[in-house]
Amino acid sequence: MMYRTQSAIFLALSFCFQLHGSAQIRVTADFPGGSAVVVSTDAASQSVHVQPQVRQERGWPCWWYFQLHGLSIGKPVSVTVSASSTPFRAGRVLSPTWLLPDSASISSDNIHWQHTPKAESDDRKAVYTFEATAETMWVAWGPPFLPSHAEALLRQISESLPDSELFVLARTRGDRPVHAIRFGARSDDAGKPSAIWIQARQHAWETGSSWVAQGFLNWVASDDPVAIELRNKATICVVPIMDVDNVADGTGGKDAVPRDHNRDWDDDPVYPEVRAAQMAIKKLNASHRFDLFIDLHNPSPNDRQPYFYGPKLDRLSQVQYRNYIRWKAIAESQIDALEPDYRFTSYIKSQQELDRVSKNWVRNHTSPQVVSLTLETAWNRPQGSQQGYQQVGKQLGLTIARYLSADAD
């Protein structure tokens, strides 16, 4: 009798503990950049199943970023991510491959991020398993880079470069500031210095592009003699996040309505930040020797090396051809595992749409010597991390410095 009573008490306590555990493990994403829809949770196995939130007409629903609460330290956590069947715009459902990286990014402080072991996956879902190192952890598609990161980064760079200028490029349609920085040589009576424009995150989900921008900024503001020389000869403008609204709201941005940011570069842009960038670039082209425009992106999950989208070389003038070939040779010597040849955006079928891509608009509206490119930094690889992206940014800086070390034309 006593044994049965003890057993009953034990079972009751166990049941209460399970209920308590079930109440404790939870998923939240109600913070800047957060995105998750909870499909299920199981406290006993410390597992959750989520999908990226689909927000109609706000772009590809491939970005996910959420917080896990109530974890048991030292025990395995299982996170299943699957695709939603809900269209993100009329008649379009995103392929799951875009939202299922080989490894998720995890953090115990929302600052330092590392990869999980490789997921177990199929064509619809991926299961990421890792050990809980804290009661609360963050999980994301990749290391987040939010407007708050951009502001902190630009303040830090400004403090290290007293002659730099922080400015708001524009206010978005959602009335958010698009922060940017300008530094380096100034135009004066002695002549026109080179000018460089670097921007990231026209597609909000491509978080790695902002980390590349951070790597470039940290290097170019450093005491490296090559960085100092570059600052002395060129005016440099950097925008770490262009599509601030979608980044802040945790939406993908690409193929958004009414326009994709990187198809908005025409005479009547929808987005104030695109219009402001166009005006600033035209001004630099008039007051400086405008030499370089670099638009930072991340490519498809099957691309495992960084590469540049460029123009069709057989359509260039002699000066342009020489400059693009020279840039390519220098970049290949500086950027690890860079594809040796330019890619061309063959998936864009009409000339009208091609002309609305940022790099093409810049090439069509600036001086003949300008090199205007998109750098696609691969994300679905071990180097798709805070450190790996920033290394590419530094290597981009070294490429620019070498390119400008002698006249490009």
CSV table of C-alpha atoms in Angstrom, one decimal, residues 140-341:
chain,number,residue,atom,x,y,z
A,140,ALA,CA,18.3,32.7,-36.5
A,141,TRP,CA,18.8,32.0,-40.2
A,142,GLY,CA,22.1,33.9,-40.0
A,143,PRO,CA,23.7,36.4,-37.6
A,144,PRO,CA,21.3,39.3,-37.4
A,145,PHE,CA,22.4,42.8,-38.3
A,146,LEU,CA,19.7,45.4,-37.4
A,147,PRO,CA,19.4,49.1,-37.6
A,148,SER,CA,20.8,49.3,-34.0
A,149,HIS,CA,23.9,47.5,-35.2
A,150,ALA,CA,24.3,50.0,-38.0
A,151,GLU,CA,24.0,53.0,-35.7
A,152,ALA,CA,26.5,51.6,-33.2
A,153,LEU,CA,28.9,50.7,-36.0
A,154,LEU,CA,28.8,54.1,-37.6
A,155,ARG,CA,29.2,55.9,-34.2
A,156,GLN,CA,32.3,53.7,-33.5
A,157,ILE,CA,33.8,54.5,-36.9
A,158,SER,CA,33.0,58.2,-36.5
A,159,GLU,CA,34.7,58.3,-33.2
A,160,SER,CA,37.9,56.7,-34.6
A,161,LEU,CA,37.8,59.1,-37.7
A,162,PRO,CA,37.3,62.6,-36.4
A,163,ASP,CA,36.9,64.1,-39.8
A,164,SER,CA,34.2,61.7,-40.8
A,165,GLU,CA,30.5,62.8,-41.2
A,166,LEU,CA,27.5,60.8,-40.0
A,167,PHE,CA,24.4,61.6,-42.0
A,168,VAL,CA,20.9,60.3,-42.7
A,169,LEU,CA,20.6,59.4,-46.3
A,170,ALA,CA,16.8,59.5,-46.2
A,171,ARG,CA,13.8,58.6,-44.1
A,172,THR,CA,12.1,55.5,-45.3
A,173,ARG,CA,8.4,55.1,-46.3
A,174,GLY,CA,8.0,53.9,-42.7
A,175,ASP,CA,9.7,57.1,-41.4
A,176,ARG,CA,12.8,55.4,-40.2
A,177,PRO,CA,16.3,56.9,-40.7
A,178,VAL,CA,18.7,55.3,-43.2
A,179,HIS,CA,22.1,56.0,-41.5
A,180,ALA,CA,25.3,56.4,-43.5
A,181,ILE,CA,28.9,57.7,-43.1
A,182,ARG,CA,31.2,59.8,-45.3
A,183,PHE,CA,35.0,60.1,-44.7
A,184,GLY,CA,38.3,60.3,-46.4
A,185,ALA,CA,39.7,62.8,-48.9
A,186,ARG,CA,37.8,66.0,-49.7
A,187,SER,CA,37.3,67.7,-53.0
A,188,ASP,CA,39.3,71.0,-53.1
A,189,ASP,CA,41.2,73.3,-55.4
A,190,ALA,CA,44.1,70.8,-55.6
A,191,GLY,CA,42.0,68.4,-57.7
A,192,LYS,CA,39.3,65.8,-57.5
A,193,PRO,CA,39.9,62.8,-55.3
A,194,SER,CA,38.5,59.4,-56.0
A,195,ALA,CA,35.0,58.6,-54.7
A,196,ILE,CA,33.6,55.2,-53.6
A,197,TRP,CA,30.1,54.3,-52.7
A,198,ILE,CA,29.4,51.0,-50.9
A,199,GLN,CA,25.9,50.0,-49.8
A,200,ALA,CA,24.3,46.8,-48.3
A,201,ARG,CA,20.9,45.2,-47.6
A,202,GLN,CA,18.8,46.3,-50.5
A,203,HIS,CA,17.4,42.9,-49.8
A,204,ALA,CA,16.6,42.8,-46.1
A,205,TRP,CA,17.1,39.0,-45.5
A,206,GLU,CA,20.7,39.1,-46.9
A,207,THR,CA,22.1,39.9,-43.4
A,208,GLY,CA,25.6,38.8,-44.4
A,209,SER,CA,26.0,41.8,-46.7
A,210,SER,CA,25.9,44.2,-43.7
A,211,TRP,CA,28.5,42.2,-41.9
A,212,VAL,CA,30.7,42.5,-45.0
A,213,ALA,CA,30.2,46.3,-44.8
A,214,GLN,CA,31.2,46.2,-41.2
A,215,GLY,CA,34.4,44.3,-42.0
A,216,PHE,CA,35.2,46.9,-44.7
A,217,LEU,CA,34.6,49.8,-42.3
A,218,ASN,CA,36.6,48.3,-39.4
A,219,TRP,CA,39.5,47.7,-41.7
A,220,VAL,CA,39.4,51.0,-43.6
A,221,ALA,CA,39.2,53.0,-40.3
A,222,SER,CA,42.2,51.1,-38.8
A,223,ASP,CA,45.9,52.0,-38.5
A,224,ASP,CA,46.8,49.7,-41.4
A,225,PRO,CA,49.1,51.8,-43.6
A,226,VAL,CA,47.2,50.6,-46.7
A,227,ALA,CA,43.9,51.7,-45.1
A,228,ILE,CA,45.4,55.1,-44.2
A,229,GLU,CA,46.6,55.6,-47.7
A,230,LEU,CA,43.1,54.8,-49.1
A,231,ARG,CA,41.5,57.3,-46.8
A,232,ASN,CA,43.9,59.9,-47.9
A,233,LYS,CA,43.2,59.5,-51.6
A,234,ALA,CA,39.4,58.7,-51.7
A,235,THR,CA,36.1,60.0,-50.4
A,236,ILE,CA,34.3,56.9,-49.1
A,237,CYS,CA,30.5,56.7,-48.4
A,238,VAL,CA,29.0,53.6,-46.8
A,239,VAL,CA,25.4,52.7,-46.2
A,240,PRO,CA,25.2,49.5,-44.0
A,241,ILE,CA,21.4,49.0,-44.5
A,242,MET,CA,19.4,50.4,-47.3
A,243,ASP,CA,16.0,48.6,-46.8
A,244,VAL,CA,15.7,49.6,-43.1
A,245,ASP,CA,11.9,49.0,-43.0
A,246,ASN,CA,12.0,45.4,-43.9
A,247,VAL,CA,15.1,44.7,-41.8
A,248,ALA,CA,13.4,46.3,-38.7
A,249,ASP,CA,10.2,44.4,-39.3
A,250,GLY,CA,11.8,41.0,-39.9
A,251,THR,CA,10.6,40.6,-43.5
A,252,GLY,CA,12.6,39.4,-46.5
A,253,GLY,CA,12.3,42.4,-48.8
A,254,LYS,CA,13.2,40.8,-52.0
A,255,ASP,CA,10.4,40.9,-54.6
A,256,ALA,CA,8.4,43.1,-52.3
A,257,VAL,CA,5.4,45.2,-53.6
A,258,PRO,CA,5.4,47.7,-55.1
A,259,ARG,CA,9.0,47.0,-56.0
A,260,ASP,CA,12.1,45.1,-55.1
A,261,HIS,CA,14.6,47.7,-53.9
A,262,ASN,CA,17.1,46.5,-56.5
A,263,ARG,CA,14.6,47.1,-59.3
A,264,ASP,CA,13.8,50.6,-58.2
A,265,TRP,CA,16.7,52.5,-59.8
A,266,ASP,CA,15.0,54.6,-62.4
A,267,ASP,CA,13.9,58.2,-62.8
A,268,ASP,CA,11.0,57.9,-60.4
A,269,PRO,CA,12.0,55.6,-57.5
A,270,VAL,CA,9.4,54.3,-55.0
A,271,TYR,CA,11.8,54.3,-52.1
A,272,PRO,CA,13.1,57.6,-50.7
A,273,GLU,CA,16.5,55.9,-49.8
A,274,VAL,CA,17.0,54.9,-53.4
A,275,ARG,CA,16.2,58.4,-54.7
A,276,ALA,CA,18.6,59.9,-52.1
A,277,ALA,CA,21.4,57.4,-53.1
A,278,GLN,CA,20.9,58.4,-56.7
A,279,MET,CA,21.2,62.1,-55.9
A,280,ALA,CA,24.3,61.5,-53.7
A,281,ILE,CA,26.0,59.4,-56.4
A,282,LYS,CA,25.3,62.0,-59.1
A,283,LYS,CA,26.8,64.7,-56.8
A,284,LEU,CA,29.9,62.6,-56.1
A,285,ASN,CA,30.3,62.0,-59.8
A,286,ALA,CA,30.2,65.8,-60.4
A,287,SER,CA,32.5,66.8,-57.6
A,288,HIS,CA,35.0,63.9,-57.5
A,289,ARG,CA,36.6,61.3,-59.7
A,290,PHE,CA,33.9,58.7,-59.1
A,291,ASP,CA,35.6,55.3,-59.4
A,292,LEU,CA,33.7,52.6,-57.6
A,293,PHE,CA,30.2,51.5,-56.8
A,294,ILE,CA,29.8,48.3,-54.8
A,295,ASP,CA,26.4,46.9,-53.9
A,296,LEU,CA,26.7,44.1,-51.3
A,297,HIS,CA,24.4,41.1,-51.4
A,298,ASN,CA,24.1,37.4,-50.5
A,299,PRO,CA,23.4,34.8,-53.3
A,300,SER,CA,21.5,31.5,-53.5
A,301,PRO,CA,22.0,28.6,-51.1
A,302,ASN,CA,23.8,26.6,-53.7
A,303,ASP,CA,26.5,29.3,-54.2
A,304,ARG,CA,29.4,28.4,-52.0
A,305,GLN,CA,31.9,31.0,-53.2
A,306,PRO,CA,31.7,34.8,-53.4
A,307,TYR,CA,31.4,36.3,-56.9
A,308,PHE,CA,30.7,39.6,-58.7
A,309,TYR,CA,27.8,40.4,-60.9
A,310,GLY,CA,29.2,42.6,-63.7
A,311,PRO,CA,28.4,43.9,-67.2
A,312,LYS,CA,28.8,42.0,-70.4
A,313,LEU,CA,32.4,42.8,-71.2
A,314,ASP,CA,32.0,42.7,-75.0
A,315,ARG,CA,29.7,45.7,-74.7
A,316,LEU,CA,32.1,48.0,-72.9
A,317,SER,CA,34.2,50.8,-74.1
A,318,GLN,CA,38.0,50.3,-74.1
A,319,VAL,CA,38.4,52.2,-70.9
A,320,GLN,CA,35.6,50.4,-69.2
A,321,TYR,CA,36.8,47.0,-70.4
A,322,ARG,CA,40.4,47.7,-69.1
A,323,ASN,CA,39.1,48.8,-65.7
A,324,TYR,CA,36.7,45.8,-65.2
A,325,ILE,CA,39.5,43.4,-66.2
A,326,ARG,CA,41.9,45.1,-63.9
A,327,TRP,CA,39.5,45.0,-61.0
A,328,LYS,CA,38.7,41.4,-61.5
A,329,ALA,CA,42.4,40.4,-61.5
A,330,ILE,CA,43.1,42.3,-58.3
A,331,ALA,CA,39.9,41.0,-56.5
A,332,GLU,CA,40.8,37.4,-57.3
A,333,SER,CA,44.2,37.9,-55.7
A,334,GLN,CA,42.7,39.4,-52.5
A,335,ILE,CA,39.3,37.8,-51.8
A,336,ASP,CA,39.4,34.2,-50.7
A,337,ALA,CA,37.8,31.6,-53.0
A,338,LEU,CA,36.4,34.3,-55.3
A,339,GLU,CA,35.0,33.0,-58.6
A,340,PRO,CA,37.4,34.1,-61.3
A,341,ASP,CA,34.8,35.4,-63.8
